[in-house]
JSON list of C-alpha atoms in Angstrom, two decimals:
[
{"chain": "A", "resi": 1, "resn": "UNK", "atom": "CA", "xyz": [120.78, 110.10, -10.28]},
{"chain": "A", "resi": 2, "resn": "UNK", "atom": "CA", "xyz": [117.83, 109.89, -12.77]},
{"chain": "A", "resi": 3, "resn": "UNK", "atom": "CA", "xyz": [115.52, 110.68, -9.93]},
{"chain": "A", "resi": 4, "resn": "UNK", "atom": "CA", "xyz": [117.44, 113.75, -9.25]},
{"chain": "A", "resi": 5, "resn": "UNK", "atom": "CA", "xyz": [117.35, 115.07, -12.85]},
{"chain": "A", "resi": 6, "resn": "UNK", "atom": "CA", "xyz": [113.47, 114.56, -12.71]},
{"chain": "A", "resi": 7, "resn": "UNK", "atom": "CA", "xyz": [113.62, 116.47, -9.70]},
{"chain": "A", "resi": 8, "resn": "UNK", "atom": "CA", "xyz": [115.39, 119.55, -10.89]},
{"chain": "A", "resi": 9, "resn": "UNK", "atom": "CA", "xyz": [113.37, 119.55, -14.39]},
{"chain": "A", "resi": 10, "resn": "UNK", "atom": "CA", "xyz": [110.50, 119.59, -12.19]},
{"chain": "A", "resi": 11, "resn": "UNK", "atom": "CA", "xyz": [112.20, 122.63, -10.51]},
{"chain": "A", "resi": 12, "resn": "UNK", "atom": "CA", "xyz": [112.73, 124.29, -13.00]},
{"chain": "A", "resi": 13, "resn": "UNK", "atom": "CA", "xyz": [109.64, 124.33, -14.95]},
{"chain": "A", "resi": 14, "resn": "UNK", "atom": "CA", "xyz": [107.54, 125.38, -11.50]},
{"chain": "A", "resi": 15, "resn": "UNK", "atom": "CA", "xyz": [109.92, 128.41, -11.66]},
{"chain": "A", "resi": 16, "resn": "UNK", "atom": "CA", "xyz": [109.22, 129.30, -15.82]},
{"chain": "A", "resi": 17, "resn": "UNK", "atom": "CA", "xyz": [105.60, 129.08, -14.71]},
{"chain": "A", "resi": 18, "resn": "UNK", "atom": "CA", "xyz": [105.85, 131.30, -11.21]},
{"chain": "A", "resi": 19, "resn": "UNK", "atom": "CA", "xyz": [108.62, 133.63, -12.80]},
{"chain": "A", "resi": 20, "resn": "UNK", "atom": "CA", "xyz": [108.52, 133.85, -16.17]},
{"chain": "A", "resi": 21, "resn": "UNK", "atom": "CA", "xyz": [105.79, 135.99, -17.73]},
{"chain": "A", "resi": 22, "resn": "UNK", "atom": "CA", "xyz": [103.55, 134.46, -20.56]},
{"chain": "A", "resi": 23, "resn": "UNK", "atom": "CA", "xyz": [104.89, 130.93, -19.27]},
{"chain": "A", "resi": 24, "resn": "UNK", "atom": "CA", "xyz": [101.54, 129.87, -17.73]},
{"chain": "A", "resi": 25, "resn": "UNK", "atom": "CA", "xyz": [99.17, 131.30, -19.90]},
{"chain": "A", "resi": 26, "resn": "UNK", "atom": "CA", "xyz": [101.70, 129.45, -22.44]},
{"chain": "A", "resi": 27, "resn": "UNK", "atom": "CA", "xyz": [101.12, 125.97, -20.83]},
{"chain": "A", "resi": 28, "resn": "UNK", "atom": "CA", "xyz": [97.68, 126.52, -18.91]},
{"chain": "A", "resi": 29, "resn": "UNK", "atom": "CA", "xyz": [95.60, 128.61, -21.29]},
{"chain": "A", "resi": 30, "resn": "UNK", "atom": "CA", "xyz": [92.89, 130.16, -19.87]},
{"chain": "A", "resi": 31, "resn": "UNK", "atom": "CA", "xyz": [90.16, 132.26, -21.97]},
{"chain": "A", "resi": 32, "resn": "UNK", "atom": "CA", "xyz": [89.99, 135.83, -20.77]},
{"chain": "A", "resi": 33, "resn": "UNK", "atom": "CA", "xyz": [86.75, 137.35, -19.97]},
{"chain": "A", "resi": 34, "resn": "UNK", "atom": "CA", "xyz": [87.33, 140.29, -22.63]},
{"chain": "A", "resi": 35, "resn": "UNK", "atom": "CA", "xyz": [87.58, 137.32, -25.09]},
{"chain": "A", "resi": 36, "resn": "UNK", "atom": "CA", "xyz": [83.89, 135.86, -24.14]},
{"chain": "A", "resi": 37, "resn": "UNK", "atom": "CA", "xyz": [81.39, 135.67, -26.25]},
{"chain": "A", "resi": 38, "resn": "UNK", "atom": "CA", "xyz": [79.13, 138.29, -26.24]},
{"chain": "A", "resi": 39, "resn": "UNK", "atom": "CA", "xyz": [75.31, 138.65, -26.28]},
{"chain": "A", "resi": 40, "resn": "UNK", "atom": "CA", "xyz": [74.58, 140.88, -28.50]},
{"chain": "A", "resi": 41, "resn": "UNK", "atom": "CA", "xyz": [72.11, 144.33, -28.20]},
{"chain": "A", "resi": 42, "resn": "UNK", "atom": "CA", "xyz": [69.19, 142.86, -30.53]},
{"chain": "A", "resi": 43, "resn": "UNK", "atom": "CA", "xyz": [69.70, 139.37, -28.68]},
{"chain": "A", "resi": 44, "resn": "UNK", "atom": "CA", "xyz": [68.46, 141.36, -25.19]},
{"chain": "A", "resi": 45, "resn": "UNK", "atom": "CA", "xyz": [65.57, 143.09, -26.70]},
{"chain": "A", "resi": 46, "resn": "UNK", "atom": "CA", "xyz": [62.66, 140.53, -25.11]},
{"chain": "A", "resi": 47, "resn": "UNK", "atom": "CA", "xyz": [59.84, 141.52, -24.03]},
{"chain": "A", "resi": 48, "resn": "UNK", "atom": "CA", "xyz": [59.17, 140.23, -20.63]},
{"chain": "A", "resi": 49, "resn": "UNK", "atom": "CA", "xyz": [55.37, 139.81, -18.96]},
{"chain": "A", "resi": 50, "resn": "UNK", "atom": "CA", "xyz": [56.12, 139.52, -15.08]},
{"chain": "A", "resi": 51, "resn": "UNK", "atom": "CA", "xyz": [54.56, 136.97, -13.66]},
{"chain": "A", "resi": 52, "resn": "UNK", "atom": "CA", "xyz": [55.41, 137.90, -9.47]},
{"chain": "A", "resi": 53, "resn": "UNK", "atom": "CA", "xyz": [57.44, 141.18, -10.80]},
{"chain": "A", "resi": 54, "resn": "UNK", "atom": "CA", "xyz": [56.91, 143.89, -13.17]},
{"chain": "A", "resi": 55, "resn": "UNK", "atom": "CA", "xyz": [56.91, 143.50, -17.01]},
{"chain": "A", "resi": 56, "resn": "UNK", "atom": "CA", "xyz": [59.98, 144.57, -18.61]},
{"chain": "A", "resi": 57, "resn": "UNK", "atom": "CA", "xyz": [62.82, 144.54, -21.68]},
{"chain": "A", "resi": 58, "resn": "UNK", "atom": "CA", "xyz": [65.59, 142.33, -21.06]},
{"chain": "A", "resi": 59, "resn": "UNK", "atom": "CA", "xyz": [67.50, 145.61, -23.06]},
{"chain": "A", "resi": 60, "resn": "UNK", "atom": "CA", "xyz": [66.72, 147.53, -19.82]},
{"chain": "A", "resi": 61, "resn": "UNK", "atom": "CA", "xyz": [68.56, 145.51, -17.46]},
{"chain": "A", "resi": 62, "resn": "UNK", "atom": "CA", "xyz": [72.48, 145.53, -19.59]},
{"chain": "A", "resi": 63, "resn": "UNK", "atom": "CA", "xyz": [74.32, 147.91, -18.28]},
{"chain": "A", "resi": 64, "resn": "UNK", "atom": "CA", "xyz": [73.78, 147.83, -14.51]},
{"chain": "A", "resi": 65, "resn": "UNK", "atom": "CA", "xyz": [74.03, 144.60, -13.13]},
{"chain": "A", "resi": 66, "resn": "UNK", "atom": "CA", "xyz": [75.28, 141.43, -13.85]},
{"chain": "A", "resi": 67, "resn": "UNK", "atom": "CA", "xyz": [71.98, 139.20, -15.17]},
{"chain": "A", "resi": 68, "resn": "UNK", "atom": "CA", "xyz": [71.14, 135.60, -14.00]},
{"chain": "A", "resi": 69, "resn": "UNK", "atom": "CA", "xyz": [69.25, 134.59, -17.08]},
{"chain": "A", "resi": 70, "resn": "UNK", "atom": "CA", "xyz": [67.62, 131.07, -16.52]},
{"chain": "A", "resi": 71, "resn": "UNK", "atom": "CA", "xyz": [65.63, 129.29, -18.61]},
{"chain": "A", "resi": 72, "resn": "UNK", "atom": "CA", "xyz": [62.87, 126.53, -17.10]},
{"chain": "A", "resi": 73, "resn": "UNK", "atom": "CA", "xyz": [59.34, 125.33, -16.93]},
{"chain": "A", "resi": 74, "resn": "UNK", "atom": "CA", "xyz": [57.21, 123.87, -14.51]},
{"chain": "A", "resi": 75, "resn": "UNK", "atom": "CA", "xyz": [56.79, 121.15, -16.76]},
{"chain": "A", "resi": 76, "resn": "UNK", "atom": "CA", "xyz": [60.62, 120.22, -16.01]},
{"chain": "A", "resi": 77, "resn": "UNK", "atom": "CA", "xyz": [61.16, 118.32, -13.28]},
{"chain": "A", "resi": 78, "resn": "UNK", "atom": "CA", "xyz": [65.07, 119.39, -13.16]},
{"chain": "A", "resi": 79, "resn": "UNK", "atom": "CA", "xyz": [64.51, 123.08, -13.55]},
{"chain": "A", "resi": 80, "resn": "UNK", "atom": "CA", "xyz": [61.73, 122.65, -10.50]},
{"chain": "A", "resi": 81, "resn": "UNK", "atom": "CA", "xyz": [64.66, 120.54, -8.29]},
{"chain": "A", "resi": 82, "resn": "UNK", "atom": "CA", "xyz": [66.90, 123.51, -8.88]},
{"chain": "A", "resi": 83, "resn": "UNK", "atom": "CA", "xyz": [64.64, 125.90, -7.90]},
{"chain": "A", "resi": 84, "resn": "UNK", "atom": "CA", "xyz": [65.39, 126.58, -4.32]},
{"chain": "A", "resi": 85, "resn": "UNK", "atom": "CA", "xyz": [68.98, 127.08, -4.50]},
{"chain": "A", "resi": 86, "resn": "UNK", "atom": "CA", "xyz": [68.23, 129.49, -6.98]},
{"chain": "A", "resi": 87, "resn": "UNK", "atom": "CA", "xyz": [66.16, 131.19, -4.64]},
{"chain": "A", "resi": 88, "resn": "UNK", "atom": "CA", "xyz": [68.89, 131.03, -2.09]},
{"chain": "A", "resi": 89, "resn": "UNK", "atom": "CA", "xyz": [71.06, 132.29, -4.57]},
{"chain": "A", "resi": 90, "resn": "UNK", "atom": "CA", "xyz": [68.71, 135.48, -5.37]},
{"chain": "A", "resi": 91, "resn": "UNK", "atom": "CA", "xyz": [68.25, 135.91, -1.33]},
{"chain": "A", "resi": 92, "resn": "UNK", "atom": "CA", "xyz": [71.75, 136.27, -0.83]},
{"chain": "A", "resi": 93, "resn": "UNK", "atom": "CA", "xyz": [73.01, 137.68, -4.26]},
{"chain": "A", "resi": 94, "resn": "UNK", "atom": "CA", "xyz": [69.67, 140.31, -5.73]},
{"chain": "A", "resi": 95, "resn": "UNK", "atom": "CA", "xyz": [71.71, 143.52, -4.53]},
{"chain": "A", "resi": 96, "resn": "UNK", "atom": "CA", "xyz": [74.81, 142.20, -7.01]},
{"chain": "A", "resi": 97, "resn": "UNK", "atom": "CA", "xyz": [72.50, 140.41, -9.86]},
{"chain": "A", "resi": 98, "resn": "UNK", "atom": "CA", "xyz": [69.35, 140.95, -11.59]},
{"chain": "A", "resi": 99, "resn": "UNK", "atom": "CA", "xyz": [67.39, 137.62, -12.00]},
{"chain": "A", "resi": 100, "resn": "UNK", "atom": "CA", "xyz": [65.38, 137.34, -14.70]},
{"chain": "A", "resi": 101, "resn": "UNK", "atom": "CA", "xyz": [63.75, 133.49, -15.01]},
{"chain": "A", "resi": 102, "resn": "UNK", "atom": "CA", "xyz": [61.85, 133.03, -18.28]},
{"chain": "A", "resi": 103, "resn": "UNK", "atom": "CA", "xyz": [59.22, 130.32, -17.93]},
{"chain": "A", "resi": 104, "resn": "UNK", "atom": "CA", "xyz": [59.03, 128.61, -21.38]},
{"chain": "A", "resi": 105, "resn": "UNK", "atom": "CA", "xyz": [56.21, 126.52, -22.65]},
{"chain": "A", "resi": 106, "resn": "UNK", "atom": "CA", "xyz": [53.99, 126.57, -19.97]},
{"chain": "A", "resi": 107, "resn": "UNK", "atom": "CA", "xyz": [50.67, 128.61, -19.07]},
{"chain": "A", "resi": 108, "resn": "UNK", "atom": "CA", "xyz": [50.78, 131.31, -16.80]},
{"chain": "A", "resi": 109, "resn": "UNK", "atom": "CA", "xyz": [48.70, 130.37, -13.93]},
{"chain": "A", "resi": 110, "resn": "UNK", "atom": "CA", "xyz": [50.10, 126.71, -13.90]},
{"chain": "A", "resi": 111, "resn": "UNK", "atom": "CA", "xyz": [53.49, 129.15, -13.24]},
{"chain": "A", "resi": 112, "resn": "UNK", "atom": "CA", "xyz": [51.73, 131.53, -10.71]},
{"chain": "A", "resi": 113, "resn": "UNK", "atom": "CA", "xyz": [50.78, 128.41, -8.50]},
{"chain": "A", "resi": 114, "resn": "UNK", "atom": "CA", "xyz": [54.04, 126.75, -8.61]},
{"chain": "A", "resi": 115, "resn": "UNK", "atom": "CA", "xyz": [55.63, 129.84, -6.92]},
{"chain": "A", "resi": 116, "resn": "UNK", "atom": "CA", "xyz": [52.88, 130.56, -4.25]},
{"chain": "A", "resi": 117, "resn": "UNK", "atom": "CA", "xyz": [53.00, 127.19, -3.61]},
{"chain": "A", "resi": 118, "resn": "UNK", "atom": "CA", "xyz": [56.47, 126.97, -2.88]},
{"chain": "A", "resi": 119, "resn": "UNK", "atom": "CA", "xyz": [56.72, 130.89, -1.96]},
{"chain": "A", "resi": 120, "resn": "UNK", "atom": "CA", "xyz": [59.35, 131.52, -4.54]},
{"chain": "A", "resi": 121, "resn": "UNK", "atom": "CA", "xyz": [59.96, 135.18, -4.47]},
{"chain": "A", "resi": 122, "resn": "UNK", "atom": "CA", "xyz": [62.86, 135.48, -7.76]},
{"chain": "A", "resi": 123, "resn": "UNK", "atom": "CA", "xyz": [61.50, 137.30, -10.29]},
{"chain": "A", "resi": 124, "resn": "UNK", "atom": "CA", "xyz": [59.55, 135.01, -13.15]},
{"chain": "A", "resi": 125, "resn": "UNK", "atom": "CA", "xyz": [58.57, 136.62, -16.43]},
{"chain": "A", "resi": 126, "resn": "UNK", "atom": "CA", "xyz": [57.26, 134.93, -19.70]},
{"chain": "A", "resi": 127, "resn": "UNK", "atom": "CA", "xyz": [58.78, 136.25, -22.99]},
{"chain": "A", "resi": 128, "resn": "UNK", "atom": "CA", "xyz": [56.33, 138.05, -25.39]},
{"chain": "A", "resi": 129, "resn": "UNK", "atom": "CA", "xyz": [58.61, 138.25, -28.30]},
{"chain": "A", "resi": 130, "resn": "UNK", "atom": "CA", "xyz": [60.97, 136.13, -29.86]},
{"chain": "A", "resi": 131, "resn": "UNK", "atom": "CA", "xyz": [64.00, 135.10, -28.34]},
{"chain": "A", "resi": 132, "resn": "UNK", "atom": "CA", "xyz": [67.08, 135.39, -30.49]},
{"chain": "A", "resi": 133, "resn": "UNK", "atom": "CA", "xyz": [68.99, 132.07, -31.51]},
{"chain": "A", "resi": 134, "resn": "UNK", "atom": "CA", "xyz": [72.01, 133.05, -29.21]},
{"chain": "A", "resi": 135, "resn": "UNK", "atom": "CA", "xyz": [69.88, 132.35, -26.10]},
{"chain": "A", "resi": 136, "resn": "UNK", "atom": "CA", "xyz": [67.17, 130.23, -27.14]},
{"chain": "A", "resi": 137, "resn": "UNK", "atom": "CA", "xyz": [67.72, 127.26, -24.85]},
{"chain": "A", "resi": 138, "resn": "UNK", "atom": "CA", "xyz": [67.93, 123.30, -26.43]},
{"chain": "A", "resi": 139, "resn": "UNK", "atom": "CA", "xyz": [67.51, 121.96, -23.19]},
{"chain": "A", "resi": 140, "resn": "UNK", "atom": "CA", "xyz": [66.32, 122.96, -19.89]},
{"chain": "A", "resi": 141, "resn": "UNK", "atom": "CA", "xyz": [67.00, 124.35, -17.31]},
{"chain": "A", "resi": 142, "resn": "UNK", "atom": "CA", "xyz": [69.57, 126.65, -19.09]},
{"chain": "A", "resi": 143, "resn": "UNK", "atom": "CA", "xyz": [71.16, 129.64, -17.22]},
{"chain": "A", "resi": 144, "resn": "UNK", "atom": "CA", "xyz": [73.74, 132.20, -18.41]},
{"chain": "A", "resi": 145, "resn": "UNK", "atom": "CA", "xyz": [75.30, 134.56, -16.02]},
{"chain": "A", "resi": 146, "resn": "UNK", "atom": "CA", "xyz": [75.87, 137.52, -18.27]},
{"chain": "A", "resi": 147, "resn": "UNK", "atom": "CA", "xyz": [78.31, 140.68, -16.89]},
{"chain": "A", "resi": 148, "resn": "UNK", "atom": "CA", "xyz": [76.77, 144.45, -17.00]},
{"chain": "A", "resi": 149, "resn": "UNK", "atom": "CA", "xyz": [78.27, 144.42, -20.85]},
{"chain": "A", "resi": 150, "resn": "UNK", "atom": "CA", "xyz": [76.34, 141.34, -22.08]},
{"chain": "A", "resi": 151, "resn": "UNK", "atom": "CA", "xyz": [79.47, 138.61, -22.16]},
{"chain": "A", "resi": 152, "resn": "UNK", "atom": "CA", "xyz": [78.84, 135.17, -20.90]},
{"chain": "A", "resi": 153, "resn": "UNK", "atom": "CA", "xyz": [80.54, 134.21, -17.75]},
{"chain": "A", "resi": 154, "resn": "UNK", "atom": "CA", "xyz": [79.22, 131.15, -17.38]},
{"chain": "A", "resi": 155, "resn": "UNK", "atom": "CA", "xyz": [76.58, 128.92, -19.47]},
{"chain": "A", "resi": 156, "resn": "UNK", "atom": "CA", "xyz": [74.92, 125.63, -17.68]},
{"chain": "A", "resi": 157, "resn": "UNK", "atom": "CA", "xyz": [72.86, 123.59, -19.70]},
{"chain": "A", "resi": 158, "resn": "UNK", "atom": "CA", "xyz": [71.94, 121.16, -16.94]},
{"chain": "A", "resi": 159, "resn": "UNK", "atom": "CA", "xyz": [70.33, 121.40, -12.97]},
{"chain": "A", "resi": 160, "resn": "UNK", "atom": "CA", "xyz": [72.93, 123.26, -10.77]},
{"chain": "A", "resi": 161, "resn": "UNK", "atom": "CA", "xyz": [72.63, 123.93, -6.95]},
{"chain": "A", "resi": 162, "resn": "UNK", "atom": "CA", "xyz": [73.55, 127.30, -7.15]},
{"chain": "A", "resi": 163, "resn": "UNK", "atom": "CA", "xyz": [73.61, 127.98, -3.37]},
{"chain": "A", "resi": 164, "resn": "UNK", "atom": "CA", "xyz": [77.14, 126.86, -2.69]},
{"chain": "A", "resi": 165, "resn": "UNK", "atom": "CA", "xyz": [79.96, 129.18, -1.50]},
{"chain": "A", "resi": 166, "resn": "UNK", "atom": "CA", "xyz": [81.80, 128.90, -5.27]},
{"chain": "A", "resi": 167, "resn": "UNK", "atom": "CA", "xyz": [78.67, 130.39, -6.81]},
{"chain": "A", "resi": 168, "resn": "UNK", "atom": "CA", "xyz": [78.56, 133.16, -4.63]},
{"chain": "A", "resi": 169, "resn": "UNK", "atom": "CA", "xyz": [81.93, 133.85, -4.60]},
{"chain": "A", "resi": 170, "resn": "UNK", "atom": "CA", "xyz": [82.73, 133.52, -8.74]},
{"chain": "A", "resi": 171, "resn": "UNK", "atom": "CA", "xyz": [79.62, 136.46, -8.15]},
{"chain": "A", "resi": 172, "resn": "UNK", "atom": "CA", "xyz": [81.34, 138.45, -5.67]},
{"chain": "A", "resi": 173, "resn": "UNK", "atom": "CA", "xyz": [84.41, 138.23, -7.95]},
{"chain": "A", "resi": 174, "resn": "UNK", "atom": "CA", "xyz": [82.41, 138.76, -11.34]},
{"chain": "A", "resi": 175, "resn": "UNK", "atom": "CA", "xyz": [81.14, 141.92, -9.61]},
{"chain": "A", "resi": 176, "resn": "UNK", "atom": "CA", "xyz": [84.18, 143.71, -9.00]},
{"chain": "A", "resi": 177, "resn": "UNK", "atom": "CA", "xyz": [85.43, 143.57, -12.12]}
]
């Protein structure tokens, strides 16, 4: 008997979640993307000396494509481990995201050889101005997946392979929207 009453509470809160509307965002709340944080206009406006690209503004690249902003140095051997996969990642994904990876602390040609050496073809820039306190990294690697409008879909603060089938997918997703 008291296994059956279990059964049929069960039952019935499955159905207040499936049928009920504001039920599962009641019990399983889930941020929205319209209520991300977002980056703001001054916090893209960094200059940006290419390195195996051209130089740019990070301001010129908000508004048409989701950005992969990563944060690294050759100096770090995590941010060097996750290197291919993000090159997989900008193989498969460039035509849907604009990469931008911001070598910090380190000397330019010490970053030119690491990517001939390993013919890394993402696009590399060193920042020229300040970067704002809303994207200045603590540790590294750091990467932010930003949408066209500058909110943060996703913030890792640690290695990632990024050349799995979620992170192309949550892209594919990201990029409909």
């Amino acid at each position: 008997m008291k296994k059956n009453i279990i059964y049929i509470v069960l039952l019935l809160v499955l159905g207040a979640v499936a049928f009920v509307p504001g039920v599962k965002e009641f019990i399983f709340p889930v941020a929205k993307i319209e209520e991300a944080v977002h980056i703001d206009n001054a916090d893209y406006n960094i200059e940006l000396k290419g390195i195996n690209t051209t130089s740019t503004n990070l301001k010129n690249l908000k508004g048409k494509k989701m950005v992969f902003l990563n944060f690294w140095g050759t100096w770090c051997k995590p941010c060097r481990e996750e290197w291919k996969s993000i090159q997989n990642l900008y193989d498969a994904k460039k035509d849907k995201v604009d990469f931008v990876l911001i070598a910090m602390m380190d000397k330019e040609e010490e970053v030119r050889k690491f990517l001939q050496e390993h013919q890394y073809t993402a696009p590399v820039y060193i920042a020229e101005s300040p970067i704002s306190e809303n994207l200045l990294p603590k540790v590294f690697p750091t990467t932010f997946l930003l949408d066209k409008n500058g909110r943060i879909l996703l913030k890792e603060t640690a290695s990632k392979d990024w050349n799995t089938a979620e992170s192309k997918t949550f892209i594919d997703q990201m990029a409909q929207q």
